[in-house]
Amino acid sequence: MVLAAVGGGSLLLTDNLTNAFGPDVVCDGAVSADEVNDALGWGKVSATMYGDGKLDTPGASCAAMVSNGIFGNERFAVIELAKAGDLTGFKYDAESQLFAASANGGTAGAVHKSSYGFALLPTGCDNGQRATVKSRSSDARKLAGLATAVANRFAAQQGCGGTPLPAPRELTAAGADRPLNRDAVCGLPGLTMPDTPGGPVYQETVTNASDPLWACRIHSDADLRSSITFTIGTDPRLVQPWTLDPRPAFGRAHWVGQHEVMTTCQGKPTRFRFEADGFRDLIGNTTWEQFLTAGAKAIGCEPIL
């Protein structure tokens, strides 16, 4: 009887430390238990749906949970299928680690401070869709891999995209704060900002890649609510299809929103977004033109103006 008790305790411990008796797939089929375990560590997998039970509806999400040991030790990953009509949702990715399609077999996305990640659905699916994962994972590569796995499952559910995307192999370094260079703002020669004697100290944070996007944020500790952001979307999958304003905005670029223009670069639809929320003393009359000229050159785009 003692041996049986020990054996039973061993089975109970195994059940608490692995997903041996748990579900194989969770979150409306959006992620497998193995993929959750790989990203968050081993333990029993469970999930809670928020919304109407389908992740393809607006506002729906799912929390996949891993717990192990008799005291729980729970870890979460919140999964969503997000959709973007413009670049406004990406303007704060200046501090992210990006994974580029050109270096990762078509896989593209970002991880922001190892707590939020997204992966674009494969080419062939409707543009503007991305799988997002929010977690406290300390491993950026695993979070990127989980977002990619979810993107593949969303694509399979929609019957689009063909061959699944591979797990990201290369992630860029995260953008870091540095003093604002007024003669080459955000590292773009030709994009300038006027001096502001006696004003606050400004910082610029810039991504370390341009695929699938390039982003820069200008900010100051003296005013945390204000910022200036420059964003370039170089992957057509980032945003949904758009209707061009027939009137040119600047050169061969057309407005697609209040703060955003679209043009083509090497035959690919490419978006440029410039948005100022405060810090008006840094903005000149030709900031848009300078940004389009310097930004186009930086990403290897034909002249826009």
Protein backbone atom coordinates (compact mmCIF):
# COMPACT_ATOMS: atom_id res chain seq x y z
CA MET A 1 0.00 0.00 0.00
CA VAL A 2 2.91 2.31 0.73
CA LEU A 3 4.28 1.73 -2.76
CA ALA A 4 0.86 2.40 -4.26
CA ALA A 5 0.60 5.63 -2.33
CA VAL A 6 4.04 6.70 -3.48
CA GLY A 7 3.14 5.79 -7.06
CA GLY A 8 -0.10 7.74 -6.85
CA GLY A 9 1.76 10.75 -5.49
CA SER A 10 4.20 10.48 -8.35
CA LEU A 11 1.37 10.49 -10.88
CA LEU A 12 -0.17 13.53 -9.18
CA LEU A 13 3.16 15.36 -9.29
CA THR A 14 3.62 14.47 -12.97
CA ASP A 15 0.13 15.79 -13.71
CA ASN A 16 0.99 19.07 -11.99
CA LEU A 17 4.32 19.53 -13.79
CA THR A 18 3.30 18.52 -17.32
CA ASN A 19 0.30 18.74 -19.59
CA ALA A 20 0.01 14.96 -19.75
CA PHE A 21 -3.73 15.04 -18.98
CA GLY A 22 -4.49 18.49 -20.37
CA PRO A 23 -5.91 19.69 -23.71
CA ASP A 24 -3.88 19.47 -26.91
CA VAL A 25 -5.24 22.75 -28.35
CA VAL A 26 -6.71 25.81 -26.64
CA CYS A 27 -8.10 29.26 -27.47
CA ASP A 28 -10.55 28.27 -30.19
CA GLY A 29 -7.81 26.28 -31.92
CA ALA A 30 -5.47 29.28 -32.10
CA VAL A 31 -2.58 27.65 -30.25
CA SER A 32 -1.46 24.18 -29.22
CA ALA A 33 -0.53 23.19 -25.69
CA ASP A 34 2.98 22.32 -26.91
CA GLU A 35 3.41 25.84 -28.30
CA VAL A 36 2.21 27.37 -25.04
CA ASN A 37 4.56 25.15 -23.04
CA ASP A 38 7.49 26.00 -25.29
CA ALA A 39 6.95 29.72 -24.74
CA LEU A 40 5.94 29.78 -21.07
CA GLY A 41 7.50 26.64 -19.60
CA TRP A 42 6.17 23.24 -18.72
CA GLY A 43 2.99 22.63 -16.78
CA LYS A 44 -0.70 22.00 -17.23
CA VAL A 45 -2.26 24.18 -19.93
CA SER A 46 -5.71 25.73 -19.68
CA ALA A 47 -7.40 28.75 -21.23
CA THR A 48 -10.12 31.33 -20.69
CA MET A 49 -11.94 32.94 -23.62
CA TYR A 50 -13.11 36.55 -23.51
CA GLY A 51 -15.75 37.65 -25.99
CA ASP A 52 -18.15 35.39 -27.85
CA GLY A 53 -15.77 32.44 -28.08
CA LYS A 54 -14.39 33.24 -31.53
CA LEU A 55 -11.10 35.10 -31.86
CA ASP A 56 -11.98 36.46 -35.30
CA THR A 57 -14.56 38.82 -33.78
CA PRO A 58 -13.62 42.37 -32.64
CA GLY A 59 -12.56 42.63 -29.01
CA ALA A 60 -12.26 38.87 -28.48
CA SER A 61 -9.21 37.47 -26.74
CA CYS A 62 -8.02 34.33 -24.98
CA ALA A 63 -5.75 33.87 -21.99
CA ALA A 64 -3.70 30.68 -22.26
CA MET A 65 -2.36 29.66 -18.86
CA VAL A 66 0.37 27.31 -17.69
CA SER A 67 0.51 26.15 -14.07
CA ASN A 68 2.77 23.66 -12.37
CA GLY A 69 3.36 22.34 -8.90
CA ILE A 70 0.79 22.03 -6.17
CA PHE A 71 0.99 25.79 -5.50
CA GLY A 72 0.16 26.88 -9.04
CA ASN A 73 3.00 29.11 -10.33
CA GLU A 74 0.75 30.37 -13.12
CA ARG A 75 1.98 32.09 -16.27
CA PHE A 76 -0.27 33.72 -18.86
CA ALA A 77 -0.25 34.63 -22.54
CA VAL A 78 -3.16 36.71 -23.88
CA ILE A 79 -3.82 36.01 -27.57
CA GLU A 80 -5.73 38.17 -30.04
CA LEU A 81 -6.25 38.54 -33.77
CA ALA A 82 -5.66 42.25 -34.30
CA LYS A 83 -6.46 44.26 -37.42
CA ALA A 84 -4.88 47.52 -38.54
CA GLY A 85 -6.23 50.08 -40.96
CA ASP A 86 -3.26 52.44 -40.60
CA LEU A 87 0.13 52.66 -38.89
CA THR A 88 -1.05 54.33 -35.70
CA GLY A 89 -0.84 51.07 -33.74
CA PHE A 90 2.84 50.64 -34.61
CA LYS A 91 4.25 54.09 -33.87
CA TYR A 92 5.52 53.05 -30.43
CA ASP A 93 7.42 50.06 -31.78
CA ALA A 94 10.59 52.17 -31.86
CA GLU A 95 11.78 50.22 -28.80
CA SER A 96 10.90 46.82 -30.25
CA GLN A 97 13.01 43.96 -31.51
CA LEU A 98 11.90 43.33 -35.08
CA PHE A 99 12.04 40.15 -37.10
CA ALA A 100 12.14 40.83 -40.83
CA ALA A 101 10.56 38.79 -43.59
CA SER A 102 13.74 39.01 -45.65
CA ALA A 103 15.76 37.26 -42.93
CA ASN A 104 13.14 34.85 -41.64
CA GLY A 105 11.57 33.09 -44.59
CA GLY A 106 8.63 35.48 -44.81
CA THR A 107 8.00 35.73 -41.07
CA ALA A 108 7.71 39.35 -39.91
CA GLY A 109 6.75 41.04 -36.66
CA ALA A 110 8.11 42.50 -33.44
CA VAL A 111 8.59 41.91 -29.73
CA HIS A 112 8.27 44.90 -27.42
CA LYS A 113 10.25 44.59 -24.16
CA SER A 114 9.55 40.83 -23.98
CA SER A 115 5.98 41.52 -22.88
CA TYR A 116 4.16 42.02 -26.17
CA GLY A 117 4.72 40.48 -29.57
CA PHE A 118 3.03 40.35 -32.94
CA ALA A 119 3.46 38.37 -36.13
CA LEU A 120 1.87 39.23 -39.47
CA LEU A 121 -0.28 36.58 -41.07
CA PRO A 122 1.31 34.95 -44.14
CA THR A 123 1.22 36.48 -47.60
CA GLY A 124 -2.03 35.42 -49.26
CA CYS A 125 -4.17 36.26 -46.21
CA ASP A 126 -5.99 39.56 -46.00
CA ASN A 127 -3.59 42.40 -45.20
CA GLY A 128 -3.88 44.20 -41.89
CA GLN A 129 -4.07 41.04 -39.78
CA ARG A 130 -1.59 40.11 -37.10
CA ALA A 131 -1.49 37.66 -34.23
CA THR A 132 -0.69 39.43 -30.96
CA VAL A 133 0.57 37.85 -27.76
CA LYS A 134 0.91 39.61 -24.41
CA SER A 135 2.96 37.85 -21.78
CA ARG A 136 5.56 38.35 -19.06
CA SER A 137 7.93 36.03 -20.87
CA SER A 138 11.57 37.05 -20.49
CA ASP A 139 12.58 35.40 -23.76
CA ALA A 140 11.92 37.61 -26.78
CA ARG A 141 12.65 34.83 -29.26
CA LYS A 142 10.15 32.46 -27.65
CA LEU A 143 7.50 35.18 -27.59
CA ALA A 144 8.16 35.85 -31.30
CA GLY A 145 7.87 32.12 -31.96
CA LEU A 146 4.55 31.90 -30.12
CA ALA A 147 3.12 34.87 -32.06
CA THR A 148 4.22 33.24 -35.32
CA ALA A 149 2.67 29.90 -34.37
CA VAL A 150 -0.61 31.65 -33.60
CA ALA A 151 -0.43 33.55 -36.92
CA ASN A 152 -0.04 30.24 -38.75
CA ARG A 153 -3.07 28.77 -36.99
CA PHE A 154 -5.18 31.83 -37.76
CA ALA A 155 -4.15 31.48 -41.42
CA ALA A 156 -5.06 27.78 -41.41
CA GLN A 157 -8.48 28.56 -39.94
CA GLN A 158 -9.06 31.12 -42.71
CA GLY A 159 -7.72 28.79 -45.40
CA CYS A 160 -5.11 31.28 -46.58
CA GLY A 161 -1.36 31.73 -46.67
CA GLY A 162 -0.25 28.35 -47.99
CA THR A 163 2.97 27.10 -46.41
CA PRO A 164 3.23 27.92 -42.67
CA LEU A 165 5.74 30.59 -41.67
CA PRO A 166 8.93 29.37 -39.94
CA ALA A 167 9.81 30.40 -36.40
CA PRO A 168 11.91 33.61 -36.43
CA ARG A 169 15.65 33.01 -36.42
CA GLU A 170 16.87 36.60 -36.23
CA LEU A 171 15.62 39.50 -34.13
CA THR A 172 17.14 42.97 -34.20
CA ALA A 173 18.36 44.72 -31.09
CA ALA A 174 15.74 46.89 -29.39
CA GLY A 175 15.85 50.60 -30.08
CA ALA A 176 17.38 52.61 -27.22
CA ASP A 177 17.08 56.24 -26.15
CA ARG A 178 19.75 58.63 -27.38
CA PRO A 179 20.02 62.45 -27.50
CA LEU A 180 18.01 64.07 -30.29
CA ASN A 181 20.24 64.84 -33.28
CA ARG A 182 18.67 67.99 -34.68
CA ASP A 183 20.82 67.84 -37.85
CA ALA A 184 19.87 64.25 -38.68
CA VAL A 185 16.71 63.51 -36.72
CA CYS A 186 16.15 59.81 -36.05
CA GLY A 187 19.36 59.07 -37.97
CA LEU A 188 17.95 60.49 -41.22
CA PRO A 189 20.36 62.99 -42.85
CA GLY A 190 18.26 65.83 -44.20
CA LEU A 191 15.55 65.62 -41.54
CA THR A 192 16.22 68.55 -39.23
CA MET A 193 14.62 70.29 -36.26
CA PRO A 194 15.20 73.83 -34.96
CA ASP A 195 17.13 74.63 -31.81
CA THR A 196 15.04 75.38 -28.71
CA PRO A 197 17.32 77.29 -26.31
CA GLY A 198 16.33 76.74 -22.71
CA GLY A 199 13.83 74.04 -23.66
CA PRO A 200 13.62 70.49 -22.34
CA VAL A 201 16.14 67.80 -23.16
CA TYR A 202 14.82 65.61 -25.97
CA GLN A 203 15.54 61.96 -26.70
CA GLU A 204 14.98 59.93 -29.86
CA THR A 205 14.35 56.20 -29.95
CA VAL A 206 14.74 54.42 -33.29
CA THR A 207 14.16 50.85 -34.44
CA ASN A 208 17.19 48.92 -35.66
CA ALA A 209 15.55 47.64 -38.86
CA SER A 210 13.25 48.78 -41.64
CA ASP A 211 11.42 45.51 -42.41
CA PRO A 212 8.50 45.19 -41.69
CA LEU A 213 8.57 48.74 -40.34
CA TRP A 214 10.80 51.60 -39.27
CA ALA A 215 9.76 53.78 -36.36
CA CYS A 216 11.18 56.68 -34.38
CA ARG A 217 9.77 58.38 -31.29
CA ILE A 218 10.94 61.75 -29.94
CA HIS A 219 10.15 62.35 -26.30
CA SER A 220 11.23 64.14 -23.13
CA ASP A 221 11.17 63.27 -19.46
CA ALA A 222 9.92 66.81 -18.86
CA ASP A 223 6.61 66.04 -20.61
CA LEU A 224 5.71 62.37 -20.69
CA ARG A 225 2.38 62.99 -22.42
CA SER A 226 3.90 64.53 -25.55
CA SER A 227 5.78 62.88 -28.39
CA ILE A 228 6.59 63.12 -32.07
CA THR A 229 6.56 59.91 -34.08
CA PHE A 230 7.77 59.01 -37.54
CA THR A 231 6.78 55.60 -38.93
CA ILE A 232 7.38 53.84 -42.25
CA GLY A 233 5.47 50.64 -43.04
CA THR A 234 7.50 48.65 -45.56
CA ASP A 235 5.46 45.42 -45.50
CA PRO A 236 2.06 45.61 -47.24
CA ARG A 237 0.72 43.05 -44.75
CA LEU A 238 0.83 45.63 -41.93
CA VAL A 239 -2.38 47.41 -42.89
CA GLN A 240 -5.67 46.72 -44.61
CA PRO A 241 -6.26 47.88 -48.20
CA TRP A 242 -6.98 51.57 -48.51
CA THR A 243 -8.68 54.08 -50.76
CA LEU A 244 -6.31 56.74 -52.01
CA ASP A 245 -7.22 60.40 -51.92
CA PRO A 246 -7.03 61.26 -55.64
CA ARG A 247 -5.21 64.49 -54.85
CA PRO A 248 -1.45 64.08 -54.38
CA ALA A 249 -0.21 64.97 -50.90
CA PHE A 250 3.50 65.40 -51.62
CA GLY A 251 5.06 64.45 -54.95
CA ARG A 252 3.79 60.98 -55.83
CA ALA A 253 2.49 60.26 -52.32
CA HIS A 254 -1.26 60.33 -51.60
CA TRP A 255 -3.08 60.85 -48.31
CA VAL A 256 -4.61 57.75 -46.71
CA GLY A 257 -5.47 59.41 -43.41
CA GLN A 258 -4.98 62.57 -41.41
CA HIS A 259 -1.35 61.82 -40.59
CA GLU A 260 -0.44 59.22 -43.20
CA VAL A 261 0.48 59.00 -46.87
CA MET A 262 1.03 56.08 -49.22
CA THR A 263 3.27 55.61 -52.21
CA THR A 264 5.15 52.75 -53.84
CA CYS A 265 8.74 51.78 -53.15
CA GLN A 266 10.30 49.23 -55.50
CA GLY A 267 6.77 48.41 -56.63
CA LYS A 268 5.48 47.72 -53.10
CA PRO A 269 2.81 49.83 -51.36
CA THR A 270 4.60 51.72 -48.58
CA ARG A 271 3.19 54.03 -45.94
CA PHE A 272 4.75 57.03 -44.21
CA ARG A 273 3.23 58.44 -41.02
CA PHE A 274 4.22 61.63 -39.19
CA GLU A 275 2.33 62.59 -36.05
CA ALA A 276 3.04 65.30 -33.47
CA ASP A 277 1.31 65.16 -30.10
CA GLY A 278 2.83 68.27 -28.56
CA PHE A 279 6.39 69.64 -28.97
CA ARG A 280 5.18 72.02 -31.68
CA ASP A 281 8.36 74.08 -31.37
CA LEU A 282 10.26 71.23 -33.06
CA ILE A 283 8.05 71.15 -36.16
CA GLY A 284 8.96 73.18 -39.24
CA ASN A 285 6.99 74.02 -42.37
CA THR A 286 8.93 71.44 -44.40
CA THR A 287 9.04 68.56 -41.91
CA TRP A 288 6.80 66.34 -44.06
CA GLU A 289 8.86 66.96 -47.19
CA GLN A 290 12.12 66.34 -45.32
CA PHE A 291 10.78 63.13 -43.82
CA LEU A 292 9.62 61.74 -47.16
CA THR A 293 12.92 62.63 -48.83
CA ALA A 294 15.22 61.32 -46.09
CA GLY A 295 12.98 58.36 -45.20
CA ALA A 296 12.72 57.20 -48.80
CA LYS A 297 16.48 57.30 -49.18
CA ALA A 298 16.98 55.34 -45.95
CA ILE A 299 14.79 52.42 -47.08
CA GLY A 300 16.03 52.36 -50.68
CA CYS A 301 12.89 53.88 -52.15
CA GLU A 302 12.79 55.87 -55.37
CA PRO A 303 12.48 59.65 -54.87
CA ILE A 304 8.98 60.62 -53.77
CA LEU A 305 9.19 64.40 -54.30
